[in-house]
Tab-separated table of C-alpha atoms in Angstrom:
chain	number	residue	atom	x	y	z
A	133	UNK	CA	-0.746	86.294	-103.295
A	134	UNK	CA	0.310	86.586	-99.631
A	135	UNK	CA	-2.561	86.750	-97.181
A	136	UNK	CA	-2.570	89.592	-94.655
A	137	UNK	CA	-2.279	88.457	-91.054
A	138	UNK	CA	-4.517	90.125	-88.499
A	139	UNK	CA	-3.020	90.282	-84.968
A	140	UNK	CA	-5.238	88.473	-82.499
A	141	UNK	CA	-5.047	88.942	-78.754
A	142	UNK	CA	-4.854	85.945	-76.403
A	143	UNK	CA	-7.550	85.900	-73.737
A	144	UNK	CA	-6.156	88.228	-71.001
A	145	UNK	CA	-6.677	87.833	-67.269
A	146	UNK	CA	-5.581	91.260	-65.991
A	147	UNK	CA	-5.192	94.790	-67.311
A	148	UNK	CA	-1.418	94.334	-67.149
A	149	UNK	CA	-1.667	91.318	-69.462
A	150	UNK	CA	-3.836	93.298	-71.855
A	151	UNK	CA	-1.148	95.986	-71.988
A	152	UNK	CA	1.627	93.427	-72.518
A	153	UNK	CA	-0.319	91.724	-75.301
A	154	UNK	CA	-0.946	95.045	-77.036
A	155	UNK	CA	2.663	96.151	-76.640
A	156	UNK	CA	4.049	92.894	-78.075
A	157	UNK	CA	1.500	92.274	-80.854
A	158	UNK	CA	0.589	95.807	-81.967
A	159	UNK	CA	3.314	98.080	-80.564
A	160	UNK	CA	2.849	100.955	-83.022
A	161	UNK	CA	-0.884	101.165	-82.384
A	162	UNK	CA	-0.270	100.932	-78.623
A	163	UNK	CA	2.101	103.919	-78.741
A	164	UNK	CA	-0.378	105.883	-80.876
A	165	UNK	CA	-3.160	105.294	-78.344
A	166	UNK	CA	-0.929	106.321	-75.416
A	167	UNK	CA	0.121	109.534	-77.175
A	168	UNK	CA	-3.473	110.321	-78.122
A	169	UNK	CA	-4.634	110.020	-74.505
A	170	UNK	CA	-1.593	112.010	-73.387
A	171	UNK	CA	-2.738	114.941	-75.530
A	172	UNK	CA	-6.140	114.721	-73.803
A	173	UNK	CA	-4.594	114.686	-70.309
A	174	UNK	CA	-2.293	117.640	-71.029
A	175	UNK	CA	-4.900	119.437	-73.164
A	176	UNK	CA	-2.370	119.766	-75.967
A	177	UNK	CA	-2.904	119.277	-79.662
A	178	UNK	CA	-1.012	116.411	-81.263
A	179	UNK	CA	1.150	118.967	-83.107
A	180	UNK	CA	2.082	120.686	-79.840
A	181	UNK	CA	3.000	117.369	-78.238
A	182	UNK	CA	5.084	116.351	-81.235
A	183	UNK	CA	6.835	119.709	-81.136
A	184	UNK	CA	7.838	119.066	-77.519
A	185	UNK	CA	9.149	115.610	-78.343
A	186	UNK	CA	10.898	116.683	-81.550
A	187	UNK	CA	12.466	119.697	-79.845
A	188	UNK	CA	14.050	117.389	-77.297
A	189	UNK	CA	15.197	114.981	-80.017
A	190	UNK	CA	16.846	117.907	-81.784
A	191	UNK	CA	18.623	118.955	-78.587
A	192	UNK	CA	19.882	115.409	-78.085
A	193	UNK	CA	21.186	115.203	-81.642
A	194	UNK	CA	22.967	118.550	-81.336
A	195	UNK	CA	24.646	117.517	-78.083
A	196	UNK	CA	25.426	113.964	-79.136
A	197	UNK	CA	29.125	114.630	-79.670
A	198	UNK	CA	29.577	117.197	-76.916
A	199	UNK	CA	31.538	116.489	-73.762
A	200	UNK	CA	29.686	115.435	-70.598
A	201	UNK	CA	28.640	118.441	-68.565
A	202	UNK	CA	26.657	117.479	-65.465
A	203	UNK	CA	28.775	116.034	-62.615
A	204	UNK	CA	27.184	112.570	-62.617
A	205	UNK	CA	27.535	112.416	-66.407
A	206	UNK	CA	31.261	113.208	-66.106
A	207	UNK	CA	31.644	110.416	-63.549
A	208	UNK	CA	29.963	107.954	-65.902
A	209	UNK	CA	32.198	109.127	-68.751
A	210	UNK	CA	35.301	108.568	-66.619
A	211	UNK	CA	34.107	105.135	-65.454
A	212	UNK	CA	33.392	104.039	-69.021
A	213	UNK	CA	37.016	104.657	-69.909
A	214	UNK	CA	38.513	103.280	-66.701
A	215	UNK	CA	36.669	99.978	-66.187
A	216	UNK	CA	34.561	97.324	-67.837
A	217	UNK	CA	31.633	97.201	-65.433
A	218	UNK	CA	28.856	94.786	-66.304
A	219	UNK	CA	26.187	96.787	-64.461
A	220	UNK	CA	27.430	100.274	-63.581
A	221	UNK	CA	27.592	102.554	-66.600
A	222	UNK	CA	26.280	99.759	-68.827
A	223	UNK	CA	22.947	99.652	-70.715
A	224	UNK	CA	19.967	98.604	-68.603
A	225	UNK	CA	19.400	94.843	-68.752
A	226	UNK	CA	17.290	92.306	-66.884
A	227	UNK	CA	20.482	90.981	-65.276
A	228	UNK	CA	21.353	94.447	-63.997
A	229	UNK	CA	17.816	94.978	-62.701
A	230	UNK	CA	17.953	91.659	-60.810
A	231	UNK	CA	21.193	92.663	-59.105
A	232	UNK	CA	19.987	96.151	-58.203
A	233	UNK	CA	16.681	94.758	-56.943
A	234	UNK	CA	18.691	93.245	-54.075
A	235	UNK	CA	19.440	96.799	-52.909
A	236	UNK	CA	15.803	97.889	-53.263
A	237	UNK	CA	14.600	94.836	-51.367
A	238	UNK	CA	17.104	95.384	-48.557
A	239	UNK	CA	16.397	99.105	-48.254
A	240	UNK	CA	12.688	98.249	-48.028
A	241	UNK	CA	13.178	96.525	-44.672
A	242	UNK	CA	11.179	98.344	-41.977
A	243	UNK	CA	14.266	99.273	-39.963
A	244	UNK	CA	16.067	100.604	-43.038
A	245	UNK	CA	13.344	102.891	-44.405
A	246	UNK	CA	13.300	104.625	-41.018
A	247	UNK	CA	17.051	105.289	-41.134
A	248	UNK	CA	17.735	108.979	-40.489
A	249	UNK	CA	18.691	110.821	-43.678
A	250	UNK	CA	18.336	107.784	-45.945
A	251	UNK	CA	19.446	108.711	-49.500
A	252	UNK	CA	20.846	111.997	-48.159
A	253	UNK	CA	23.683	110.820	-45.920
A	254	UNK	CA	26.837	109.381	-47.431
A	255	UNK	CA	27.898	105.876	-46.561
A	256	UNK	CA	31.440	104.502	-46.380
A	257	UNK	CA	33.221	104.971	-49.711
A	258	UNK	CA	35.391	101.843	-49.485
A	259	UNK	CA	32.454	99.627	-48.557
A	260	UNK	CA	30.463	101.055	-51.465
A	261	UNK	CA	33.252	100.127	-53.912
A	262	UNK	CA	33.287	96.587	-52.490
A	263	UNK	CA	29.506	96.348	-52.865
A	264	UNK	CA	29.672	97.532	-56.473
A	265	UNK	CA	32.268	94.862	-57.264
A	266	UNK	CA	30.055	92.153	-55.723
A	267	UNK	CA	27.023	93.318	-57.686
A	268	UNK	CA	29.088	93.345	-60.872
A	269	UNK	CA	29.900	89.662	-60.321
A	270	UNK	CA	26.208	88.885	-60.872
A	271	UNK	CA	25.865	86.797	-57.735
A	272	UNK	CA	23.471	87.136	-54.761
A	273	UNK	CA	24.837	89.447	-52.062
A	274	UNK	CA	24.086	88.777	-48.386
A	275	UNK	CA	23.112	92.315	-47.416
A	276	UNK	CA	21.656	91.150	-44.092
A	277	UNK	CA	25.118	90.111	-42.895
A	278	UNK	CA	25.782	93.627	-41.616
A	279	UNK	CA	28.814	94.171	-43.850
A	280	UNK	CA	27.084	97.087	-45.610
A	281	UNK	CA	24.912	99.785	-44.035
A	282	UNK	CA	21.613	101.078	-45.387
A	283	UNK	CA	23.437	104.283	-46.378
A	284	UNK	CA	26.002	102.259	-48.347
A	285	UNK	CA	23.219	100.521	-50.268
A	286	UNK	CA	21.328	103.782	-50.833
A	287	UNK	CA	24.412	105.506	-52.262
A	288	UNK	CA	25.206	102.560	-54.567
A	289	UNK	CA	21.607	102.559	-55.803
A	290	UNK	CA	21.829	106.264	-56.660
A	291	UNK	CA	25.199	105.724	-58.313
A	292	UNK	CA	23.755	102.969	-60.497
A	293	UNK	CA	20.889	105.219	-61.631
A	294	UNK	CA	23.196	108.170	-62.226
A	295	UNK	CA	25.536	106.113	-64.417
A	296	UNK	CA	22.872	104.779	-66.779
A	297	UNK	CA	23.430	105.900	-70.373
A	298	UNK	CA	20.216	107.937	-70.144
A	299	UNK	CA	17.887	108.697	-67.211
A	300	UNK	CA	15.408	106.001	-66.246
A	301	UNK	CA	12.495	108.212	-67.366
A	302	UNK	CA	14.267	108.759	-70.734
A	303	UNK	CA	15.462	112.061	-72.123
A	304	UNK	CA	12.770	112.083	-74.788
A	305	UNK	CA	10.024	112.460	-72.156
A	306	UNK	CA	11.883	115.038	-70.067
A	307	UNK	CA	10.054	118.183	-71.362
A	308	UNK	CA	6.629	116.585	-70.848
A	309	UNK	CA	7.410	115.514	-67.274
A	310	UNK	CA	8.496	119.074	-66.500
A	311	UNK	CA	5.155	120.422	-67.769
A	312	UNK	CA	2.993	118.216	-65.568
A	313	UNK	CA	3.539	120.074	-62.229
A	314	UNK	CA	2.655	123.349	-64.018
A	315	UNK	CA	-0.887	122.108	-64.739
A	316	UNK	CA	-1.966	123.181	-61.244
A	317	UNK	CA	-0.800	126.749	-61.941
A	318	UNK	CA	-2.940	126.813	-65.044
A	319	UNK	CA	-6.091	126.021	-63.076
A	320	UNK	CA	-7.611	129.518	-62.999
A	321	UNK	CA	-10.695	128.324	-61.108
A	322	UNK	CA	-8.699	127.221	-58.098
A	323	UNK	CA	-5.545	129.316	-58.129
A	324	UNK	CA	-2.584	127.351	-56.778
A	325	UNK	CA	-4.672	125.006	-54.631
A	326	UNK	CA	-4.726	121.288	-55.362
A	327	UNK	CA	-7.575	120.911	-57.832
A	328	UNK	CA	-8.992	117.331	-57.916
A	329	UNK	CA	-9.680	117.557	-61.650
A	330	UNK	CA	-6.155	118.723	-62.411
A	331	UNK	CA	-4.725	116.027	-60.125
A	332	UNK	CA	-6.571	113.348	-62.119
A	333	UNK	CA	-5.109	114.743	-65.351
A	334	UNK	CA	-1.612	114.844	-63.864
A	335	UNK	CA	-1.804	111.244	-62.661
A	336	UNK	CA	-3.155	110.077	-66.015
A	337	UNK	CA	-0.375	111.890	-67.904
A	338	UNK	CA	2.325	110.246	-65.774
A	339	UNK	CA	0.665	106.828	-66.122
A	340	UNK	CA	0.750	107.177	-69.907
A	341	UNK	CA	4.364	108.341	-69.974
A	342	UNK	CA	5.323	105.337	-67.846
A	343	UNK	CA	3.538	102.990	-70.266
A	344	UNK	CA	5.628	104.432	-73.113
A	345	UNK	CA	8.862	103.439	-71.358
A	346	UNK	CA	10.886	100.382	-72.407
A	347	UNK	CA	9.811	97.333	-70.326
A	348	UNK	CA	13.101	97.216	-68.369
A	349	UNK	CA	12.806	100.891	-67.379
A	350	UNK	CA	9.168	100.394	-66.384
A	351	UNK	CA	9.893	97.418	-64.111
A	352	UNK	CA	12.814	99.066	-62.318
A	353	UNK	CA	10.983	102.388	-61.992
A	354	UNK	CA	7.995	100.685	-60.379
A	355	UNK	CA	10.107	98.936	-57.732
A	356	UNK	CA	12.076	102.121	-57.075
A	357	UNK	CA	9.152	104.553	-56.739
A	358	UNK	CA	7.209	102.221	-54.471
A	359	UNK	CA	10.289	102.047	-52.228
A	360	UNK	CA	10.701	105.834	-52.217
A	361	UNK	CA	7.028	106.288	-51.372
A	362	UNK	CA	7.440	104.025	-48.335
A	363	UNK	CA	10.518	105.995	-47.274
A	364	UNK	CA	8.591	109.283	-47.532
A	365	UNK	CA	5.778	107.840	-45.400
A	366	UNK	CA	8.298	107.370	-42.571
A	367	UNK	CA	9.458	111.001	-42.688
A	368	UNK	CA	8.762	111.467	-38.987
A	369	UNK	CA	11.662	109.105	-38.277
A	370	UNK	CA	13.963	109.524	-41.278
A	371	UNK	CA	13.311	113.250	-41.930
A	372	UNK	CA	13.007	112.535	-45.668
A	373	UNK	CA	9.727	113.740	-47.181
A	374	UNK	CA	8.793	113.460	-50.873
A	375	UNK	CA	10.411	116.829	-51.713
A	376	UNK	CA	13.702	115.908	-50.032
A	377	UNK	CA	13.818	112.569	-51.805
A	378	UNK	CA	12.785	114.233	-55.066
A	379	UNK	CA	15.748	116.590	-54.732
A	380	UNK	CA	18.084	113.603	-54.295
A	381	UNK	CA	16.677	111.584	-57.207
A	382	UNK	CA	15.660	114.156	-59.835
A	383	UNK	CA	19.193	114.377	-61.305
A	384	UNK	CA	19.360	110.573	-61.596
A	385	UNK	CA	15.826	109.811	-62.809
A	386	UNK	CA	14.941	112.758	-65.009
A	387	UNK	CA	17.844	115.089	-65.762
A	388	UNK	CA	19.242	114.764	-69.326
A	389	UNK	CA	22.819	113.528	-69.167
A	390	UNK	CA	24.285	116.358	-71.236
A	391	UNK	CA	22.411	119.227	-69.636
A	392	UNK	CA	24.665	122.179	-68.881
A	393	UNK	CA	25.151	123.395	-65.310
A	394	UNK	CA	23.168	126.550	-66.143
A	395	UNK	CA	20.250	124.537	-67.506
A	396	UNK	CA	20.398	122.214	-64.513
A	397	UNK	CA	20.193	125.124	-62.079
A	398	UNK	CA	17.339	126.703	-64.041
A	399	UNK	CA	15.242	123.526	-64.235
A	400	UNK	CA	16.120	121.895	-60.900
A	401	UNK	CA	12.937	123.122	-59.181
A	402	UNK	CA	10.634	121.732	-61.879
A	403	UNK	CA	12.465	118.397	-61.956
A	404	UNK	CA	12.269	118.081	-58.177
A	405	UNK	CA	8.540	118.821	-58.199
A	406	UNK	CA	7.959	116.269	-60.959
A	407	UNK	CA	9.820	113.494	-59.108
A	408	UNK	CA	8.254	114.412	-55.745
A	409	UNK	CA	4.829	114.108	-57.404
A	410	UNK	CA	5.730	110.615	-58.619
A	411	UNK	CA	6.857	109.604	-55.124
A	412	UNK	CA	3.678	110.865	-53.445
A	413	UNK	CA	1.387	109.104	-55.941
A	414	UNK	CA	3.528	106.047	-56.754
A	415	UNK	CA	0.890	103.547	-55.622
A	416	UNK	CA	-1.516	104.580	-58.416
A	417	UNK	CA	0.896	105.591	-61.180
A	418	UNK	CA	1.276	102.041	-62.478
A	419	UNK	CA	-2.455	101.526	-63.001
A	420	UNK	CA	-3.750	101.573	-66.570
A	421	UNK	CA	-6.034	104.547	-67.393
A	422	UNK	CA	-9.586	103.275	-67.899
A	423	UNK	CA	-10.026	105.172	-71.177
A	424	UNK	CA	-6.870	103.629	-72.637
A	425	UNK	CA	-7.961	100.150	-71.572
A	426	UNK	CA	-11.335	100.702	-73.217
A	427	UNK	CA	-9.668	101.716	-76.501
A	428	UNK	CA	-7.341	98.722	-76.373
A	429	UNK	CA	-10.298	96.369	-75.941
A	430	UNK	CA	-12.120	98.103	-78.804
A	431	UNK	CA	-9.023	97.633	-80.965
A	432	UNK	CA	-8.960	93.891	-80.297
A	433	UNK	CA	-12.702	93.632	-80.920
A	434	UNK	CA	-12.198	95.215	-84.351
A	435	UNK	CA	-9.297	92.857	-85.016
A	436	UNK	CA	-11.460	89.849	-84.128
A	437	UNK	CA	-14.233	91.082	-86.417
A	438	UNK	CA	-11.758	91.592	-89.259
A	439	UNK	CA	-10.257	88.155	-88.642
A	440	UNK	CA	-13.746	86.599	-88.771
A	441	UNK	CA	-14.462	88.364	-92.084
A	442	UNK	CA	-11.171	87.164	-93.551
A	443	UNK	CA	-11.875	83.607	-92.397
A	444	UNK	CA	-15.334	83.747	-93.967
A	445	UNK	CA	-13.905	85.155	-97.199
A	446	UNK	CA	-11.254	82.434	-97.347
A	447	UNK	CA	-13.890	79.770	-96.666
A	448	UNK	CA	-16.097	81.182	-99.422
A	449	UNK	CA	-13.152	81.315	-101.813
A	450	UNK	CA	-12.299	77.718	-100.948
A	451	UNK	CA	-15.855	76.528	-101.677
A	452	UNK	CA	-15.833	78.402	-104.987
A	453	UNK	CA	-12.534	76.802	-105.950
A	454	UNK	CA	-13.882	73.339	-105.116
A	455	UNK	CA	-16.944	74.031	-107.320
A	456	UNK	CA	-14.731	75.139	-110.229
A	457	UNK	CA	-12.536	72.060	-109.865
A	458	UNK	CA	-15.634	69.822	-109.765
A	459	UNK	CA	-17.099	71.533	-112.861
A	460	UNK	CA	-13.867	71.097	-114.802
A	461	UNK	CA	-13.824	67.402	-113.866
A	462	UNK	CA	-17.410	66.956	-115.054
A	463	UNK	CA	-16.605	68.636	-118.341
A	464	UNK	CA	-13.622	66.355	-118.891
A	465	UNK	CA	-15.729	63.264	-118.190
A	466	UNK	CA	-18.464	64.426	-120.605
A	467	UNK	CA	-15.849	65.116	-123.255
A	468	UNK	CA	-14.417	61.640	-122.719
A	469	UNK	CA	-17.870	59.996	-123.028
A	470	UNK	CA	-18.622	61.994	-126.199
A	471	UNK	CA	-15.352	60.890	-127.712
A	472	UNK	CA	-16.099	57.261	-126.853
A	473	UNK	CA	-19.616	57.539	-128.401
A	474	UNK	CA	-18.187	59.023	-131.556
A	475	UNK	CA	-15.645	56.223	-131.820
A	476	UNK	CA	-18.381	53.569	-131.465
A	477	UNK	CA	-20.604	55.199	-134.143
A	478	UNK	CA	-17.796	55.459	-136.650
A	479	UNK	CA	-16.725	51.916	-135.950
């Protein structure tokens, strides 16, 4: 009979390691815990949350074979049929993230984040095509040489995000992200003012949604949002506050790829608010909620207790088996001696 294996967690050093251990060793339970805490943060029942997620899944299935509708989706569709790009328009990989991180790192230079109209102004189209070709070759690019401007790099970064097969925040989570800004409106005690209690719930909800992302999406999103937060903090020089940047990035980070133009126009305000919120609070959105961490530790404690019980049971079973083997051996020896005695008496 096969023995059931109990997952055991290596001794973690940081909260991030605890999350990684849980995600790799008990992924289903990790997702269940995140969704449970998400219902608490949004004050939704599990059925209501599942309805939101399933509604979006149904929309995606219905539109799976439809033609691309949003402009950036049409561009990706055209590129997919006109070239074999390794990075642009391809699924998100660690190789692609490493190449794009060069852009994020360069744009994070102090002189670049202060560039007037960063992410809003267009760069030089020909230079951008050259930069995309270099990035596709999977080699380091010397961005400090002066060949490409900050605006060139910013436009290529947006193009990369816009040509992903699905938005970085995933289409499945789109309806939940759009609900988070509306939590402030529902705070009847404080009207439309920023309620500290509601803000805590909003931050926690976004933290949990981020933890539910695939690891590649999570890593790239973290680097990107921390960059955009720094850009927004220099708005006195670059004239790009969180709302302006949110307007630029909402279509690339959050907007479903097959959303119609009418839907896009209708939901643009909510998407912009959701992304602007992420930019303003980026520095704390990649922390692990304390309640989730507590439940993860409790889970591993229970696993350790169960493992100890199984070990004790196996040890006890082993001792019992040894006793039965010893008893059978004694019986055989006694039977042998009795047979010998009988042979002597008859002889």
